[in-house]
Short mmCIF file of C-alpha atoms and ligand atoms in Angstrom, two decimals:
data_model
loop_
_atom_site.label_atom_id
_atom_site.label_comp_id
_atom_site.label_asym_id
_atom_site.label_seq_id
_atom_site.Cartn_x
_atom_site.Cartn_y
_atom_site.Cartn_z
CA UNK A 902 7.04 16.18 -9.14
CA UNK A 903 5.06 12.94 -8.88
CA UNK A 904 2.18 12.49 -6.33
CA UNK A 905 1.12 9.04 -5.31
CA UNK A 906 -2.04 8.75 -3.22
CA UNK A 907 -1.75 5.72 -1.00
CA UNK A 908 -4.37 3.92 0.94
CA UNK A 909 -4.39 0.53 2.72
CA UNK A 910 -6.37 -1.79 4.75
CA UNK A 911 -9.93 -1.08 3.28
CA UNK A 912 -11.28 -4.32 4.78
CA UNK A 913 -14.61 -4.36 2.96
CA UNK A 914 -16.79 -6.61 5.10
CA UNK A 915 -20.33 -5.86 4.11
CA UNK A 916 -20.82 -3.35 7.08
CA UNK A 917 -22.17 0.21 6.58
CA UNK A 918 -19.37 1.34 8.95
CA UNK A 919 -16.51 0.12 6.75
CA UNK A 920 -18.23 1.03 3.55
CA UNK A 921 -18.85 4.46 4.78
CA UNK A 922 -15.12 5.01 5.74
CA UNK A 923 -14.15 3.87 2.34
CA UNK A 924 -16.64 6.29 0.71
CA UNK A 925 -15.31 9.18 2.64
CA UNK A 926 -11.74 8.38 1.65
CA UNK A 927 -12.46 8.00 -2.04
CA UNK A 928 -14.55 11.17 -2.12
CA UNK A 929 -11.68 12.92 -0.50
CA UNK A 930 -9.15 11.65 -3.07
CA UNK A 931 -11.45 12.32 -5.99
CA UNK A 932 -11.74 16.00 -4.88
CA UNK A 933 -7.86 16.12 -5.00
CA UNK A 934 -7.71 14.10 -8.22
CA UNK A 935 -6.26 16.87 -10.48
CA UNK A 936 -3.03 16.82 -8.42
CA UNK A 937 -2.54 13.14 -8.13
CA UNK A 938 -0.83 10.95 -10.55
CA UNK A 939 -1.81 7.41 -9.32
CA UNK A 940 -3.79 5.78 -6.53
CA UNK A 941 -1.84 2.97 -4.77
CA UNK A 942 -3.71 0.35 -2.61
CA UNK A 943 -1.55 -1.92 -0.58
CA UNK A 944 -3.77 -4.81 0.39
CA UNK A 945 -6.38 -6.05 2.83
CA UNK A 946 -9.09 -4.80 0.38
CA UNK A 947 -11.47 -7.44 1.58
CA UNK A 948 -11.79 -8.54 5.23
CA UNK A 949 -12.30 -12.34 4.57
CA UNK A 950 -11.78 -12.47 0.78
CA UNK A 951 -15.34 -13.25 -0.26
CA UNK A 952 -16.62 -12.44 -3.72
CA UNK A 953 -19.18 -9.95 -2.28
CA UNK A 954 -16.54 -8.02 -0.45
CA UNK A 955 -14.58 -7.61 -3.80
CA UNK A 956 -17.82 -6.50 -5.53
CA UNK A 957 -18.33 -4.02 -2.71
CA UNK A 958 -14.79 -2.71 -3.25
CA UNK A 959 -15.31 -2.22 -7.01
CA UNK A 960 -18.73 -0.53 -6.35
CA UNK A 961 -17.21 1.82 -3.65
CA UNK A 962 -13.74 2.74 -4.78
CA UNK A 963 -14.89 4.52 -7.96
CA UNK A 964 -12.31 6.95 -9.10
CA UNK A 965 -11.00 8.60 -12.26
CA UNK A 966 -7.47 8.05 -10.94
CA UNK A 967 -5.47 5.26 -12.44
CA UNK A 968 -5.11 2.63 -9.74
CA UNK A 969 -2.44 0.02 -8.89
CA UNK A 970 -3.16 -2.46 -6.16
CA UNK A 971 -1.80 -5.50 -4.41
CA UNK A 972 -3.36 -7.74 -1.74
CA UNK A 973 -2.85 -8.45 1.86
CA UNK A 974 -3.30 -11.28 4.40
CA UNK A 975 -7.11 -10.88 4.51
CA UNK A 976 -7.50 -11.16 0.94
CA UNK A 977 -8.10 -14.36 -1.12
CA UNK A 978 -5.92 -14.32 -4.26
CA UNK A 979 -8.06 -16.61 -6.54
CA UNK A 980 -11.23 -14.59 -5.58
CA UNK A 981 -9.43 -11.28 -6.07
CA UNK A 982 -8.12 -12.38 -9.43
CA UNK A 983 -11.63 -13.53 -10.42
CA UNK A 984 -13.63 -10.56 -9.29
CA UNK A 985 -11.24 -7.67 -9.45
CA UNK A 986 -9.25 -8.99 -12.27
CA UNK A 987 -5.92 -7.28 -11.60
CA UNK A 988 -2.61 -9.23 -11.27
CA UNK A 989 -1.10 -9.64 -7.70
CA UNK A 990 2.29 -8.34 -9.00
CA UNK A 991 2.29 -5.41 -11.28
CA UNK A 992 4.04 -2.17 -12.24
CA UNK A 993 2.69 1.33 -13.03
CA UNK A 994 4.74 3.93 -14.80
CA UNK A 995 4.45 7.67 -14.70
CA UNK A 996 6.35 9.51 -17.39
CA UNK A 997 8.56 12.32 -16.58
CA UNK A 998 7.12 15.84 -17.06
CA UNK A 999 8.97 19.13 -17.83
CA UNK A 1000 11.26 19.74 -15.02
CA UNK A 1001 11.48 16.09 -13.95
CA UNK A 1002 14.78 14.38 -14.41
CA UNK A 1003 13.40 10.83 -14.98
CA UNK A 1004 10.27 8.63 -14.92
CA UNK A 1005 8.69 6.96 -11.99
CA UNK A 1006 7.81 3.16 -11.87
CA UNK A 1007 5.81 1.76 -8.99
CA UNK A 1008 6.51 -1.98 -8.42
CA UNK A 1009 3.64 -3.39 -6.41
CA UNK A 1010 3.85 -7.01 -5.18
CA UNK A 1011 2.04 -9.52 -3.08
CA UNK A 1012 3.69 -10.22 0.23
CA UNK A 1013 0.97 -12.44 1.50
CA UNK A 1014 1.08 -16.20 2.10
CA UNK A 1015 -1.83 -18.63 1.84
CA UNK A 1016 -3.42 -19.41 5.19
CA UNK A 1017 -1.03 -17.14 7.08
CA UNK A 1018 -1.27 -13.59 8.65
CA UNK A 1019 2.47 -13.13 8.35
CA UNK A 1020 4.18 -12.11 5.15
CA UNK A 1021 7.06 -13.19 2.93
CA UNK A 1022 8.35 -11.92 -0.45
CA UNK A 1023 8.98 -15.20 -2.19
CA UNK A 1024 12.07 -15.84 -4.43
CA UNK A 1025 9.89 -15.76 -7.43
CA UNK A 1026 8.44 -12.24 -6.27
CA UNK A 1027 11.97 -11.04 -5.70
CA UNK A 1028 12.84 -11.99 -9.22
CA UNK A 1029 9.75 -10.21 -10.54
CA UNK A 1030 10.91 -6.93 -8.68
CA UNK A 1031 14.44 -7.38 -9.89
CA UNK A 1032 13.38 -7.87 -13.57
CA UNK A 1033 10.98 -5.08 -13.56
CA UNK A 1034 13.66 -2.66 -12.20
CA UNK A 1035 16.35 -3.79 -14.51
CA UNK A 1036 14.19 -3.33 -17.69
CA UNK A 1037 13.96 0.37 -17.17
CA UNK A 1038 16.69 3.11 -17.24
CA UNK A 1039 18.68 3.64 -14.04
CA UNK A 1040 17.37 7.18 -14.16
CA UNK A 1041 13.84 5.88 -13.54
CA UNK A 1042 12.98 6.11 -9.91
CA UNK A 1043 11.49 3.05 -8.26
CA UNK A 1044 8.74 3.01 -5.52
CA UNK A 1045 8.42 -0.39 -4.10
CA UNK A 1046 4.94 -1.42 -2.68
CA UNK A 1047 3.69 -4.53 -0.78
CA UNK A 1048 1.43 -5.27 2.20
CA UNK A 1049 3.52 -6.48 5.17
CA UNK A 1050 6.09 -4.17 6.72
CA UNK A 1051 9.53 -5.90 6.89
CA UNK A 1052 10.42 -4.23 10.18
CA UNK A 1053 9.47 -4.23 13.87
CA UNK A 1054 7.09 -1.33 14.56
CA UNK A 1055 6.79 -1.77 18.36
CA UNK A 1056 3.20 -2.84 17.90
CA UNK A 1057 3.16 -6.30 19.60
CA UNK A 1058 -0.02 -7.55 17.89
CA UNK A 1059 1.41 -6.69 14.34
CA UNK A 1060 5.17 -7.35 15.01
CA UNK A 1061 4.36 -11.05 15.28
CA UNK A 1062 2.77 -11.13 11.86
CA UNK A 1063 5.10 -8.82 9.90
CA UNK A 1064 7.02 -9.66 6.84
CA UNK A 1065 9.84 -12.13 7.44
CA UNK A 1066 12.88 -13.08 5.28
CA UNK A 1067 13.59 -9.42 4.89
CA UNK A 1068 17.29 -9.72 4.57
CA UNK A 1069 16.81 -10.83 0.91
CA UNK A 1070 14.79 -7.88 0.21
CA UNK A 1071 17.31 -5.63 1.89
CA UNK A 1072 19.97 -7.04 -0.42
CA UNK A 1073 17.79 -6.27 -3.45
CA UNK A 1074 17.07 -2.77 -2.31
CA UNK A 1075 20.74 -2.09 -1.75
CA UNK A 1076 21.54 -3.40 -5.39
CA UNK A 1077 19.31 -0.78 -6.89
CA UNK A 1078 20.19 2.76 -6.05
CA UNK A 1079 17.25 4.09 -8.02
CA UNK A 1080 14.82 2.76 -5.43
CA UNK A 1081 13.68 5.95 -3.74
CA UNK A 1082 11.46 4.30 -1.04
CA UNK A 1083 9.27 1.45 0.07
CA UNK A 1084 5.68 1.71 1.08
CA UNK A 1085 3.25 -0.74 2.76
CA UNK A 1086 0.23 -1.06 5.07
CA UNK A 1087 -0.96 -4.00 7.26
CA UNK A 1088 -0.19 -2.35 10.56
CA UNK A 1089 -3.20 0.18 10.39
CA UNK A 1090 -1.05 3.14 11.52
CA UNK A 1091 0.55 6.08 9.69
CA UNK A 1092 4.15 5.49 10.28
CA UNK A 1093 7.55 6.29 8.86
CA UNK A 1094 10.80 4.51 9.44
CA UNK A 1095 13.66 3.10 7.22
CA UNK A 1096 14.61 -0.16 5.58
CA UNK A 1097 17.93 -0.96 3.86
CA UNK A 1098 18.73 2.71 4.11
CA UNK A 1099 15.60 3.85 2.22
CA UNK A 1100 12.44 5.43 3.56
CA UNK A 1101 9.65 3.04 4.59
CA UNK A 1102 6.30 4.67 4.82
CA UNK A 1103 3.13 2.92 6.17
CA UNK A 1104 -0.28 4.06 4.92
CA UNK A 1105 -2.82 4.40 7.75
CA UNK A 1106 -5.70 1.98 7.72
CA UNK A 1107 -8.89 3.19 6.03
CA UNK A 1108 -10.99 0.75 8.11
CA UNK A 1109 -9.37 1.28 11.46
CA UNK A 1110 -6.35 2.53 13.45
CA UNK A 1111 -4.49 0.23 15.85
CA UNK A 1112 -3.21 1.48 19.17
CA UNK A 1113 0.37 1.64 20.38
CA UNK A 1114 0.97 -0.10 23.67
CA UNK A 1115 0.82 3.05 25.69
CA UNK A 1116 -2.41 4.24 24.14
CA UNK A 1117 -4.65 2.42 26.49
CA UNK A 1118 -6.68 -0.85 26.58
CA UNK A 1119 -7.82 -2.54 23.42
CA UNK A 1120 -6.28 -3.03 20.07
CA UNK A 1121 -8.35 -0.69 17.91
CA UNK A 1122 -8.78 3.13 18.53
CA UNK A 1123 -12.28 3.73 17.26
CA UNK A 1124 -11.93 7.42 17.51
CA UNK A 1125 -9.37 7.71 14.74
CA UNK A 1126 -10.90 8.62 11.24
CA UNK A 1127 -10.04 7.20 7.88
CA UNK A 1128 -6.85 8.72 6.53
CA UNK A 1129 -4.51 8.65 3.59
CA UNK A 1130 -0.81 9.12 2.70
CA UNK A 1131 0.44 11.26 -0.16
CA UNK A 1132 3.90 10.39 -1.31
CA UNK A 1133 5.40 13.38 -3.25
CA UNK A 1134 8.47 12.71 -5.23
CA UNK A 1135 10.90 15.22 -6.64
CA UNK A 1136 14.28 14.59 -8.25
CA UNK A 1137 15.93 12.89 -5.33
CA UNK A 1138 13.57 12.96 -2.28
CA UNK A 1139 10.36 11.29 -1.24
CA UNK A 1140 8.13 13.44 1.08
CA UNK A 1141 5.17 11.80 2.67
CA UNK A 1142 2.19 13.72 4.01
CA UNK A 1143 -0.63 12.17 6.00
CA UNK A 1144 -4.18 13.52 5.78
CA UNK A 1145 -7.40 12.70 7.42
CA UNK A 1146 -10.17 11.97 4.80
CA UNK A 1147 -12.84 14.43 5.51
CA UNK A 1148 -16.27 14.84 4.01
CA UNK A 1149 -17.14 17.99 1.99
FE1 FE2 B 2052 -5.44 -4.93 7.68
FE1 FE2 B 2053 -2.85 -7.18 6.84
#
């Protein structure tokens, strides 16, 4: 079995409030580290994409876990590349262990667009995904990660800035049966739905949770604590568990 810890929407902004929520989250994950294969971060690492916010990220999210990350609409790609130094599109491979029927490859890509809150997986990025899937065995399971959900979530504030052009992504997903699921963030809500016949799981927002339309006035629910998703993958099924990140 593989275990992917997944966090999203860290929104480092120089405030003690956001930094503390991120500290609690990474401390919680580090206490579980022996059971986790990889930490996945799906964007909005910084709140406005300034160099100081990426330095704050690097100083705060300190973990022994191997980490794969991509960016979101609040990030600034050139600054992220300069300060964090990780590519915007990347893969992470977890080798099969005894009892596993194949390896796991996480393909994490940038769905953000310059100067836009909405998302799009460009043709070049679709080609990257396709190439990185085709270069491994069909027995390798693929988890596809990006920032913007490609579906309506019935959250009016977020639905208008979701990922568009999703039919091309759906066609790609249908052409690769070894894709076991898709994961993203952006909507600051722990949610599970489906896309192109596969599970689509949203990590909750570390920095905040956004309300559903019937949860009262305002957009952000300040009572919701930081939380994480754990994606557990056995031979043929993805099981996602959500946890509040608690202090010791
Ligand atoms: Fe966000
Ligand atoms: Fe976002």
